[in-house]
Coordinates of C-alpha atoms and ligand atoms in Angstrom, one line a residue:
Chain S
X1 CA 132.5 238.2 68.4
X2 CA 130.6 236.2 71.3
X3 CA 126.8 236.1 69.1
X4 CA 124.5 233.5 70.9
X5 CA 123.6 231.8 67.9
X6 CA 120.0 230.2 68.5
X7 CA 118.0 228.9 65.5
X8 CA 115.1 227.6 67.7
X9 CA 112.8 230.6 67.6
X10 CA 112.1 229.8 63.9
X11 CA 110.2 226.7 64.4
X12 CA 107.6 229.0 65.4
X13 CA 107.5 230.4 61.5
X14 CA 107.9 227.3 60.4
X15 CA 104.6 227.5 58.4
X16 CA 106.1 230.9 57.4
X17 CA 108.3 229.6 56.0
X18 CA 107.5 226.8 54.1
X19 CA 104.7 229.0 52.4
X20 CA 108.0 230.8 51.6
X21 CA 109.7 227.9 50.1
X22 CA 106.3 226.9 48.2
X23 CA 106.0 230.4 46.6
X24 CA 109.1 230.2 45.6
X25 CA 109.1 226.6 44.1
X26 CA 105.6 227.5 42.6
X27 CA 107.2 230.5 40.5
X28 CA 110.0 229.1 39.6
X29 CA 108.1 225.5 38.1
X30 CA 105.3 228.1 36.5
X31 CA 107.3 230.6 35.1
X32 CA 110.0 227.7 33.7
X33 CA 107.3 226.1 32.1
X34 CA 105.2 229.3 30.5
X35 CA 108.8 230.7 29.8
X36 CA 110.1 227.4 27.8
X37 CA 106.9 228.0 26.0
X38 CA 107.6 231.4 25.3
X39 CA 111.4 230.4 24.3
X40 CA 110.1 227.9 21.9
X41 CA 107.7 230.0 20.1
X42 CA 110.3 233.0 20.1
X43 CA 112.8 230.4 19.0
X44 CA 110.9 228.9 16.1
X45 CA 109.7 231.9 14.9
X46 CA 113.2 233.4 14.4
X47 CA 113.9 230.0 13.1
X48 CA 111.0 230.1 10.2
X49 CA 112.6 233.1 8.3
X50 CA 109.0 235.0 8.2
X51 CA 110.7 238.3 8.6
X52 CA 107.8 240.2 9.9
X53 CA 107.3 237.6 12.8
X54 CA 110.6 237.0 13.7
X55 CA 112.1 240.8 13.5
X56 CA 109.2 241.6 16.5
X57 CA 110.2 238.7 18.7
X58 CA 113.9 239.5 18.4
X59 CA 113.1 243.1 19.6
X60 CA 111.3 242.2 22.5
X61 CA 113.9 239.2 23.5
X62 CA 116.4 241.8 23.2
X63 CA 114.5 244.1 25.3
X64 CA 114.5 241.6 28.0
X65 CA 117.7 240.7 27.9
X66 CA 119.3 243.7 28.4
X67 CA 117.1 245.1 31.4
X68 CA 117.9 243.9 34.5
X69 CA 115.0 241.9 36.1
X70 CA 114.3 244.2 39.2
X71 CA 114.2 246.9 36.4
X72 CA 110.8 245.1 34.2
X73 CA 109.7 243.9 37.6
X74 CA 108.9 247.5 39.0
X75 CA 108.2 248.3 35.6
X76 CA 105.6 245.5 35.2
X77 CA 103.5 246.5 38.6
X78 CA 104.0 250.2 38.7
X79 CA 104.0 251.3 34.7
X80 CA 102.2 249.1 32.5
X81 CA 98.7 249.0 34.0
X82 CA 99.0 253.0 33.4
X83 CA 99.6 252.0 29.9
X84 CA 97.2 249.3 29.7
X85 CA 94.5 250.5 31.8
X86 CA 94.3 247.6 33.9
X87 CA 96.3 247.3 37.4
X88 CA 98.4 244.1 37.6
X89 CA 98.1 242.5 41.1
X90 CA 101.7 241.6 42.2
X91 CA 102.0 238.2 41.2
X92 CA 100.4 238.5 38.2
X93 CA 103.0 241.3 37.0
X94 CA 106.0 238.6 38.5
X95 CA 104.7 236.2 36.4
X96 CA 104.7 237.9 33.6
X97 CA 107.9 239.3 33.9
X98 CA 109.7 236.2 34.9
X99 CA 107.9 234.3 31.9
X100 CA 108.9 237.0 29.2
X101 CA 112.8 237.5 31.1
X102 CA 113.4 234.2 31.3
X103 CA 111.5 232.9 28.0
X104 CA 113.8 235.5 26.0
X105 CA 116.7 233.6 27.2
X106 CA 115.0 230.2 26.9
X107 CA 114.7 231.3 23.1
X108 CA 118.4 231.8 22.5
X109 CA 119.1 228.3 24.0
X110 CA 116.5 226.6 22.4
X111 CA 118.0 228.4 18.8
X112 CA 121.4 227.9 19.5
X113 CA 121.0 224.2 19.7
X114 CA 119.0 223.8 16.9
X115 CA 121.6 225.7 14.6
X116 CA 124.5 223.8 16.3
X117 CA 122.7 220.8 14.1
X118 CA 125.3 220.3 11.1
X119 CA 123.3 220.7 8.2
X120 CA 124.5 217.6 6.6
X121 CA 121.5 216.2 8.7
X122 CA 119.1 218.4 7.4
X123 CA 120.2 217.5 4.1
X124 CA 120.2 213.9 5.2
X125 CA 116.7 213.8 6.6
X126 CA 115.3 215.8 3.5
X127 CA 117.0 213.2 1.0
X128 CA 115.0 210.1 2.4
X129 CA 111.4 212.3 1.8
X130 CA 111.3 214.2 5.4
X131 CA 109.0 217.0 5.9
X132 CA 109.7 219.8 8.3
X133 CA 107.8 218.3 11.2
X134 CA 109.4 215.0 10.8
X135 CA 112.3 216.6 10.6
X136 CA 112.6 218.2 13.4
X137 CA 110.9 215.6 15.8
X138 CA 113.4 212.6 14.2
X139 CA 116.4 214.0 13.8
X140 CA 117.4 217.5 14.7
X141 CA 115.2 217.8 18.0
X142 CA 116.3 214.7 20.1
X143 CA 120.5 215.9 19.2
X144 CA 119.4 219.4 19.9
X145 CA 117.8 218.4 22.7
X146 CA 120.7 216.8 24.3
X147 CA 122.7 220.0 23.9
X148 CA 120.1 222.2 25.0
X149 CA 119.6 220.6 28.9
X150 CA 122.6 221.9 30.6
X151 CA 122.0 225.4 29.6
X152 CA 118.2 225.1 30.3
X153 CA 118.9 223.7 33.9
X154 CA 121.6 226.9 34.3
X155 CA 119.0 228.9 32.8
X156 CA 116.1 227.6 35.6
X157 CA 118.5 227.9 38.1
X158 CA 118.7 231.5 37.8
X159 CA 115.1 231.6 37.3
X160 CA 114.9 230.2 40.5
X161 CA 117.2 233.0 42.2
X162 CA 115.2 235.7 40.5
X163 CA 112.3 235.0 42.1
X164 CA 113.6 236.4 45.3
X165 CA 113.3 240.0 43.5
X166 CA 109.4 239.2 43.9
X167 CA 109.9 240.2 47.4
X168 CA 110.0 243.7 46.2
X169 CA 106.5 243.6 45.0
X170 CA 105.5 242.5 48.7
X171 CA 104.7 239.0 46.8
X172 CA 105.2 236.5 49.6
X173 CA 108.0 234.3 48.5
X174 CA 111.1 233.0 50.7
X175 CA 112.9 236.1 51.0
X176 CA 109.8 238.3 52.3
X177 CA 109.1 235.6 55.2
X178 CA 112.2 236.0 56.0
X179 CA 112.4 239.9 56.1
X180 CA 108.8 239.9 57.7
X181 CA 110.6 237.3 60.5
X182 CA 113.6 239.7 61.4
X183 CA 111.2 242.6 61.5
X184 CA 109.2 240.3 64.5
X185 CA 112.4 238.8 65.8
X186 CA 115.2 241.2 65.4
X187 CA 117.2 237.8 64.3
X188 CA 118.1 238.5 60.7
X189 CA 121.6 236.4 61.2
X190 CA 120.1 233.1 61.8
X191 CA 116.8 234.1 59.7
X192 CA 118.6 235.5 56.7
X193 CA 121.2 232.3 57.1
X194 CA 118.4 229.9 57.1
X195 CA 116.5 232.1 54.1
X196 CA 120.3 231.5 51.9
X197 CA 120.5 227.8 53.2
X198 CA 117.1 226.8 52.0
X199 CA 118.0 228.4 48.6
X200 CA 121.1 226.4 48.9
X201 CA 119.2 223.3 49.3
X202 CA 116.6 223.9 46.4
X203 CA 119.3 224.8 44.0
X204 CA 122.2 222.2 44.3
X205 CA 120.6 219.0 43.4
X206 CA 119.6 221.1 40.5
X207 CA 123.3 222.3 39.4
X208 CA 124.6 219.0 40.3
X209 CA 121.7 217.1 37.7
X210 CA 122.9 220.1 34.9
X211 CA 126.9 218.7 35.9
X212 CA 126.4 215.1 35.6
X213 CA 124.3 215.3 32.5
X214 CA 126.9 217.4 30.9
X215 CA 129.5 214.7 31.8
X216 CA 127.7 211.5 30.8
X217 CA 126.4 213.8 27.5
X218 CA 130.6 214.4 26.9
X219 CA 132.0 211.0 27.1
Chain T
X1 CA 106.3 207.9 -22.9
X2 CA 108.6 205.6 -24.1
X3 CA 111.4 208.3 -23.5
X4 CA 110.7 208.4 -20.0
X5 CA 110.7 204.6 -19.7
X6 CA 114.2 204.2 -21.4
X7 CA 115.7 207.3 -19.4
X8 CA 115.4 207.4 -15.9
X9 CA 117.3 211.1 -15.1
X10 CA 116.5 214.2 -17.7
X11 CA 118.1 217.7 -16.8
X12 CA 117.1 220.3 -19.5
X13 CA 118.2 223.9 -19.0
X14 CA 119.2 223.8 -15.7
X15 CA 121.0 226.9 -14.3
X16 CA 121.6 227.5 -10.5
X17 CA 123.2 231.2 -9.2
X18 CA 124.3 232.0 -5.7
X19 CA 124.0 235.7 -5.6
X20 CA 126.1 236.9 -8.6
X21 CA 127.7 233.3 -8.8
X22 CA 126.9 231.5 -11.7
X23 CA 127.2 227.9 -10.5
X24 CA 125.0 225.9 -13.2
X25 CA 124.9 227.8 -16.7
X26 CA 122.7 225.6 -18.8
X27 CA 123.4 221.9 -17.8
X28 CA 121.6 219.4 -19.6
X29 CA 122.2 215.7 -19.7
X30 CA 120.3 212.5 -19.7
X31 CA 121.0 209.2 -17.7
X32 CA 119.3 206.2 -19.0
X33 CA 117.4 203.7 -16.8
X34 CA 120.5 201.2 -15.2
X35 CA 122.6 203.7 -16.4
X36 CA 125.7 205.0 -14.5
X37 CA 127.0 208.0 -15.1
X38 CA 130.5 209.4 -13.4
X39 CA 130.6 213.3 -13.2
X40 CA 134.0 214.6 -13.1
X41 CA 136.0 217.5 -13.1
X42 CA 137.9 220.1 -10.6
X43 CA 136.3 221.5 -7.3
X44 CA 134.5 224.0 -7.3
X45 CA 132.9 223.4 -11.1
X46 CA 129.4 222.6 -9.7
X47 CA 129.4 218.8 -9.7
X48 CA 127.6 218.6 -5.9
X49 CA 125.2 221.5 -7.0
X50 CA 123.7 219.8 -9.8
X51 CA 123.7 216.5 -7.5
X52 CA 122.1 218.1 -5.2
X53 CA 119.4 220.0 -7.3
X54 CA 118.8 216.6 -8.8
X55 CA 117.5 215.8 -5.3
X56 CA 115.9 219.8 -4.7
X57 CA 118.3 219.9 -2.2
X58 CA 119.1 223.0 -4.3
X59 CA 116.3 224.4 -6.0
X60 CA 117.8 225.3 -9.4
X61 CA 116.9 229.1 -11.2
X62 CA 115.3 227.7 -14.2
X63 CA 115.2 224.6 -16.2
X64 CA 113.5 221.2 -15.6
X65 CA 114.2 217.6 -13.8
X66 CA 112.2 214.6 -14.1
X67 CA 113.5 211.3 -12.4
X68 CA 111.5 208.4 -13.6
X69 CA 108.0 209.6 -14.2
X70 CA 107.6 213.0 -11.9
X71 CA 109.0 216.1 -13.3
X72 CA 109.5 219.4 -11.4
X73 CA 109.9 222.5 -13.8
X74 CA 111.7 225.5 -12.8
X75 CA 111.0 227.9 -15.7
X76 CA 110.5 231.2 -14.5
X77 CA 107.0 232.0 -13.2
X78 CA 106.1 229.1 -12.1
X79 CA 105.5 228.6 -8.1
X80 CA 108.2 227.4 -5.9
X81 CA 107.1 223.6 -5.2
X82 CA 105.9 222.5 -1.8
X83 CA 107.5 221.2 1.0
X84 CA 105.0 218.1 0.3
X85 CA 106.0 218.0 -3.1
X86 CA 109.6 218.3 -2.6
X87 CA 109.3 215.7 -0.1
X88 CA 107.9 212.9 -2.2
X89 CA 109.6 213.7 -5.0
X90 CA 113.0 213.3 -2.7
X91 CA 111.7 210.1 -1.5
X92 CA 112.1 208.6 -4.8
X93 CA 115.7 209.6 -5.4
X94 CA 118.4 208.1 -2.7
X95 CA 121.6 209.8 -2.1
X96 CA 124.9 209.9 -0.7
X97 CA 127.0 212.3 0.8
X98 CA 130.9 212.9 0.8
X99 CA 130.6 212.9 4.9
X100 CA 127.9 210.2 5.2
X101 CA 125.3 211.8 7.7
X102 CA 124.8 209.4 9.4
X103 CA 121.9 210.2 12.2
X104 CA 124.5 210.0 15.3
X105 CA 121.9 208.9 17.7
X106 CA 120.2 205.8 16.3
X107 CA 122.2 202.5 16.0
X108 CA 123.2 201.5 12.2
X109 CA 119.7 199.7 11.4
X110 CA 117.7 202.6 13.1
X111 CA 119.2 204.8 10.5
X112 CA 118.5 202.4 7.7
X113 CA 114.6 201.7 8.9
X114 CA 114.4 205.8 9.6
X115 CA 113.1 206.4 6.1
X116 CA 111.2 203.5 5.5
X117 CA 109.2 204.0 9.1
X118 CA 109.0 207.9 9.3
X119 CA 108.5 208.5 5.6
X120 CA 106.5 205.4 4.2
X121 CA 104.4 204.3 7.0
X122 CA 106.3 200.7 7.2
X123 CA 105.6 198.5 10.3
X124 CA 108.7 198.1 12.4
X125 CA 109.1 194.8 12.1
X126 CA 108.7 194.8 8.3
X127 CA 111.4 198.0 8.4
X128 CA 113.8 196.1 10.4
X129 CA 113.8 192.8 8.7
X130 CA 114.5 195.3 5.5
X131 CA 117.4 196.8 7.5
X132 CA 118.7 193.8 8.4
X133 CA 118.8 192.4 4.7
X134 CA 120.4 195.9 3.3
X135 CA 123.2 196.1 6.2
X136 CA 123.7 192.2 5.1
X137 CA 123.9 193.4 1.5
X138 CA 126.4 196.1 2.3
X139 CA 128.2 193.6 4.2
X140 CA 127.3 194.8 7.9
X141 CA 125.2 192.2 9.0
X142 CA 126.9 192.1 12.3
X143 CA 127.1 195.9 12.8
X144 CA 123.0 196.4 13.1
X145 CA 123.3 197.2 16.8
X146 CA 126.5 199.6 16.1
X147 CA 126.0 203.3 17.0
X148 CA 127.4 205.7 13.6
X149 CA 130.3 206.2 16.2
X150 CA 131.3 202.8 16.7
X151 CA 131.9 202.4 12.7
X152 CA 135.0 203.1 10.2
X153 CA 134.6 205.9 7.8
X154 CA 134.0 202.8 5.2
X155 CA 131.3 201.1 7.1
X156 CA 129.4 204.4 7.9
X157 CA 129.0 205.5 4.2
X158 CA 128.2 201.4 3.6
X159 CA 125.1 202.0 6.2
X160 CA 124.6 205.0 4.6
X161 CA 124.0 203.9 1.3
X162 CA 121.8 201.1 3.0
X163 CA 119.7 203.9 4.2
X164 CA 119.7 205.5 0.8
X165 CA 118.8 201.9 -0.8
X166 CA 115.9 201.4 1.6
X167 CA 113.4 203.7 0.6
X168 CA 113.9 202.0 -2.8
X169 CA 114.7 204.7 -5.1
X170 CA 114.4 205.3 -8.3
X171 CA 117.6 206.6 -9.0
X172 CA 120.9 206.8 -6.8
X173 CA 123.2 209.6 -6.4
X174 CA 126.8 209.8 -5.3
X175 CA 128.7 213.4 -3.9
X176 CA 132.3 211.8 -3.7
X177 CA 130.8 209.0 -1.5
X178 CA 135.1 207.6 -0.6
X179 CA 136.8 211.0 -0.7
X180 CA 135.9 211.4 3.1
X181 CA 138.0 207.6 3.9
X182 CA 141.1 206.6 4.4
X183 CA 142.7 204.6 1.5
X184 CA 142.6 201.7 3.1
X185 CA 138.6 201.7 3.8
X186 CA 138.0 203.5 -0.1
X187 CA 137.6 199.5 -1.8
X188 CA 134.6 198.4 0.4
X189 CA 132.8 201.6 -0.5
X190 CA 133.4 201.4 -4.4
X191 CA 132.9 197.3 -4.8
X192 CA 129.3 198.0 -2.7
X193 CA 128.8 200.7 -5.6
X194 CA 129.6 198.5 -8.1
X195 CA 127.2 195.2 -7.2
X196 CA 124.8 198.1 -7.3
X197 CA 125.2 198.7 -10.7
X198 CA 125.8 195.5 -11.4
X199 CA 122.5 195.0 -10.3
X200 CA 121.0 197.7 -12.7
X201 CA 120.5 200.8 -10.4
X202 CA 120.5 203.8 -12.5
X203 CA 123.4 205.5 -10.8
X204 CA 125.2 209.3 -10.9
X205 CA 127.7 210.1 -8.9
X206 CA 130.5 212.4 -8.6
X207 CA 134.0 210.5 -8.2
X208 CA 137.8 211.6 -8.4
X209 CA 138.3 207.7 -8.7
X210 CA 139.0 207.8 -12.4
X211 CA 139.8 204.0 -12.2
X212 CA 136.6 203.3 -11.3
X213 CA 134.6 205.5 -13.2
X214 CA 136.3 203.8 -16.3
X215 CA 135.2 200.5 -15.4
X216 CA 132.0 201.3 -13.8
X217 CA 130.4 203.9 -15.4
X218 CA 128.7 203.8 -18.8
X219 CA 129.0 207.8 -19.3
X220 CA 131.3 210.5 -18.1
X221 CA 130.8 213.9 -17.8
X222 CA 133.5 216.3 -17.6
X223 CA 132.1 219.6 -16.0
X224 CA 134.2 222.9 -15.5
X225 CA 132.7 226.5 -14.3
X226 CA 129.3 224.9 -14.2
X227 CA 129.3 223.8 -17.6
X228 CA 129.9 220.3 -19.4
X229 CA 132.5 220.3 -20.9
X230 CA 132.9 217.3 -22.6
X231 CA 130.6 213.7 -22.3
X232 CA 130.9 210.6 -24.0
X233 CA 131.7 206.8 -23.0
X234 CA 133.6 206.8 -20.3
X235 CA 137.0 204.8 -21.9
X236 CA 136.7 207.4 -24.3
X237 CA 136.9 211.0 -22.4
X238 CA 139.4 208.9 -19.9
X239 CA 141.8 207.6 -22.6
X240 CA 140.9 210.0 -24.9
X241 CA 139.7 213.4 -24.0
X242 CA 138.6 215.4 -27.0
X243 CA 138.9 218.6 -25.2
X244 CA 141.9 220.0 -24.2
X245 CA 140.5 221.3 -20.8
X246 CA 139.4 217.8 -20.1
X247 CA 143.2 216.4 -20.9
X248 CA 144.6 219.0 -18.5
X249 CA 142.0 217.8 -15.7
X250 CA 143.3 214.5 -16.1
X251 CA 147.0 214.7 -16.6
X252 CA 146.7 216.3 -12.9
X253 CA 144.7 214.0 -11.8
X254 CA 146.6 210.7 -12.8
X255 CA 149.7 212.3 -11.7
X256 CA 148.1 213.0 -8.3
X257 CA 146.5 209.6 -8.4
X258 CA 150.2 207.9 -9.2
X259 CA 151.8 209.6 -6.4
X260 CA 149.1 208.4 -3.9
X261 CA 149.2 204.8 -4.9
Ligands
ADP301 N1 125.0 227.2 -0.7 C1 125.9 227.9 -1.4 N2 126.0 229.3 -1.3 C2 127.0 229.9 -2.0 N3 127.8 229.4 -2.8 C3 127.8 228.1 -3.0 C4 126.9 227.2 -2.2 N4 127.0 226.0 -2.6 C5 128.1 226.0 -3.5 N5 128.5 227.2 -3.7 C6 129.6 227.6 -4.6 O1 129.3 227.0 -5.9 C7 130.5 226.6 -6.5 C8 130.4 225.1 -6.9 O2 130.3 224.4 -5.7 P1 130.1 222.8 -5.8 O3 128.9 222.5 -6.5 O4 130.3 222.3 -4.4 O5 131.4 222.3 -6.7 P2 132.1 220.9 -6.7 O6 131.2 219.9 -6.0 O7 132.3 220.7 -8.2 O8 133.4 221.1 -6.0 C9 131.6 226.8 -5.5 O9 132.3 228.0 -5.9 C10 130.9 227.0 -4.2 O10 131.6 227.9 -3.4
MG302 MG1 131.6 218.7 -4.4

C-alpha cells in the first residue's frame, strides 16, 4: 500500500470543523446536564415509594434503555410530530432523545448509589432528629455521591459518543463535517482519521478523570 | 403529671407485626427517670424492635410511647405521625447501635456536632466546643480530628454515644452497643455506660453482658417471642429467675459467658 498520506487540505475546513467539535461539545454538556436532571427526578421518584409516580417513570426508563439510540433518534424526528402534531426540527428531536436516553440511565446510577447507602445511616441520621431533606443532603448524598461519579463520567462519555448518531438527522455535529469534507475532498482516510482522533482527544482526559477518581475514591 | 415526672419511658400495649410475624405482642413496661433498665433474652425475641420503636425507628401496630413529656399513640385509627413529628420527637431520645454508624465521611467531632448543628440550629463554634467536651468525656479528647476509619471498634461506638449524648436526650438507648468489639475493646464501652448512669441518665439498653446488667441496671427484663417474660430487680431475675424459661436463658448464657472468659 504506497497511499500519499497528506493532512494539509483540512486546514481549509478548519472552521468546519471546529463548528463540528463545538456541536458536538454543546450536546454532549446540554444533554448531560438536562439528562442528570431527568436521572434525578426519575431517580427520586422511584425512590419516594408513590407508586403511581414511580411505576410511569420506570416504564419509560425502561423503554429507553432497551431501544437502541439510533432507533428513538429516527423515531424522535420522523414519528412523534405525526403523533404530536408538531414537527420537531433536528436538533430539537436530538435533544430530546439524548436527554430522555441518557437521563434513563443517569436515573439507575443516581438510584443505585443512594441504595448502596447501608441503612444503618439512615437509621443513624433519623435517631439524632433528621428530616428527609437533611437527610439526604448530610449524610446519604455526599457518600452516594462519591460512588456515583465514576459511573456518571462512563455514563457522559458515552453520551458524548452518541452524539455522532446526530449526524443521521443531518444535525451538524463532528461526524457530518466530516462526511460533508470527504464528499468535497474524496479524502475520507485522513478526514475520517482526524474526525476519530478529535473524538479521541475530547474523550480521554474524560476516562482518565473517571480512573483516577476511582483510584484515589478506593484507597 | 406527677407520673410523668417520676417515669421518664412508658410503653403500654405495644405490638409490632412484620407481615404475619408477630414481633411485639403486647409489651408494656415503664422506666423511671435515672433509671436503667437491661433488656435481655435470646435473638430473635424482639429486644431491638422495641428499642427501636421506642425511637419510631419502627412504627409499632398499636399501643402508645411517651418519653418524658411527648407521647405518640398508635391505637388504631389514628394518623401515621409526621415526618416533622417523628423527627422531634427522635431528637429527644439518643441511641446506640450494635454497629455504631458512625457517618464515615466527617472526622469524629463532625459526627458528634452533626446533630447539634443540622438539627438544633447550634453555632459551630458552640457545637464544636460541645464536641470537644463529650469526646473528652468519652475519653477521646485526642481523637477529634480522627476519621470513623481511623478508630477501634471501642472508640467508634465511644464517639458514637458522644454523638448520641450531644443532642441532650431525654432518655438513652442501647441495641447491644459491645457485641460488635473485640473483648479486649468491650470494658471502655461499658465503664463509659456506666459513668452515664452514674450520672443519672435514664438508660435502656439491650445487653448479653449479664455482669454488667447486674451491677448496672436497676431493672431487667427478660423478653422471649416478643413478650416479657419475666421483670424485676436485676440481682433478682439474674440470681434468681422465677421463670423457668428465664433460668434456661441464662444457664446458656453463663455457660457461654465462662467459656469466653
Ligand atoms: N424490618 C424487619 N422486617 C421483617 N422482619 C423483621 C424486621 N426486623 C426484625 N424482624 C424480625 O423480628 C424478629 C425480632 O427481631 P429483633 O427485634 O431484631 O430481635 P432481637 O434484637 O431480640 O434479636 C426476628 O425474627 C427478625 O427476623
Ligand atoms: Mg437485636
Amino acid at each position: 500500500m504506497n497511499y500519499q498520506w497528506d493532512f494539509s487540505f483540512l486546514l481549509e475546513y478548519k472552521t468546519l470543523i471546529w463548528q463540528g467539535a463545538l456541536y458536538t461539545l454543546g450536546f454532549t454538556v446540554l444533554t448531560a446536564v438536562s439528562g442528570l436532571t431527568v436521572g434525578c427526578i426519575i431517580a427520586l421518584a422511584r425512590l419516594s415509594g408513590i407508586r403511581w409516580l414511580a411505576w410511569p417513570l420506570l416504564a419509560i426508563s425502561e423503554l429507553f434503555r432497551c431501544t437502541p439510540v439510533l432507533v428513538q433518534l429516527v423515531w424522535c424526528y420522523y414519528a412523534l410530530p405525526i403523533l404530536i402534531g408538531v414537527n420537531l426540527s433536528p436538533p430539537v428531536a436530538a435533544f430530546i432523545t439524548l436527554t430522555m436516553y441518557g437521563g434513563s440511565f443517569y436515573a439507575e446510577i443516581i438510584r443505585g448509589g443512594i441504595i448502596s447507602i447501608d441503612a444503618g445511616q439512615w437509621d443513624a441520621g433519623r435517631a439524632l432528629g433528621m428530616r428527609i431533606g437533611a437527610l439526604m443532603r448530610r449524610i446519604v448524598l455526599p457518600q452516594a455521591f462519591r460512588r456515583m461519579v465514576p459511573p456518571l463520567v462512563n455514563q457522559t462519555v458515552l453520551q458524548l459518543k452518541n452524539t455522532s448518531l446526530l449526524s443521521v438527522l443531518a444535525v451538524p455535529d463532528l461526524l457530518y463535517q466530516g462526511q460533508l469534507i470527504t464528499s468535497a475532498t474524496y479524502r475520507p482516510l485522513e478526514t475520517y482519521t482526524m474526525v476519530a482522533v478529535i473524538y479521541f482527544i475530547l474523550l480521554l482526559p474524560l476516562t482518565r478523570g473517571a480512573a483516577l477518581l476511582e483510584a484515589r475514591m478506593s484507597r | 403529671m406527677s407520673n410523668s415526672i417520676t417515669t421518664m419511658i412508658e410503653v403500654v400495649g405495644l405490638k409490632k407485626s412484620f407481615g404475619t410475624h408477630a414481633v411485639l405482642r403486647d409489651i408494656s413496661l415503664e422506666v423511671p427517670k435515672g433509671g436503667v433498665v437491661a433488656l435481655i433474652g435470646p435473638s430473635g425475641s424482639g429486644k431491638s424492635t422495641l428499642l427501636r420503636t421506642l425511637n419510631l425507628l419502627t412504627l409499632p401496630d398499636s399501643g402508645y410511647i411517651r418519653v418524658g413529656a411527648s407521647r405518640i399513640d398508635f391505637t388504631a385509627g389514628q394518623r401515621m405521625p409526621r415526618d416533622r413529628e417523628l423527627a422531634a420527637f427522635r431528637a429527644r431520645t439518643g441511641m446506640v447501635f450494635q454497629n455504631f454508624n458512625l457517618f464515615p465521611h466527617m472526622s469524629a467531632e463532625a459526627n458528634v456536632m452533626e446533630g447539634p448543628v443540622t438539627v438544633q440550629r447550634m453555632k459551630k463554634p458552640e457545637a464544636r466546643a460541645l464536641a470537644r467536651e463529650l469526646l473528652a468525656k468519652v475519653g477521646l479528647a485526642d481523637r477529634a480530628e480522627a476519621m470513623p476509619e481511623q478508630l477501634s471498634g471501642g472508640q467508634k461506638q465511644r464517639v458514637a454515644i458522644a454523638r448520641a449524648l450531644a443532642m441532650k436526650p431525654d432518655v438513652m438507648l442501647f441495641d447491644e452497643a459491645t457485641s460488635a468489639l473485640d473483648p479486649e475493646r468491650v470494658a471502655e464501652v461499658l465503664a463509659v455506660m456506666k459513668q452515664l448512669a452514674t450520672e443519672g441518665m435514664t438508660m435502656l439498653l439491650v445487653t448479653h453482658e449479664m455482669a454488667f446488667a447486674r451491677e448496672v441496671a436497676d431493672t431487667v427484663i427478660f423478653m422471649r417471642d416478643g413478650y416479657v417474660v419475666e421483670s424485676g430487680p436485676a440481682r433478682q431475675v439474674i440470681d434468681h429467675p422465677a421463670e423457668e424459661a428465664t433460668r434456661a436463658f441464662l444457664s446458656h448464657f453463663h455457660h457461654a459467658a465462662g467459656a469466653g472468659a
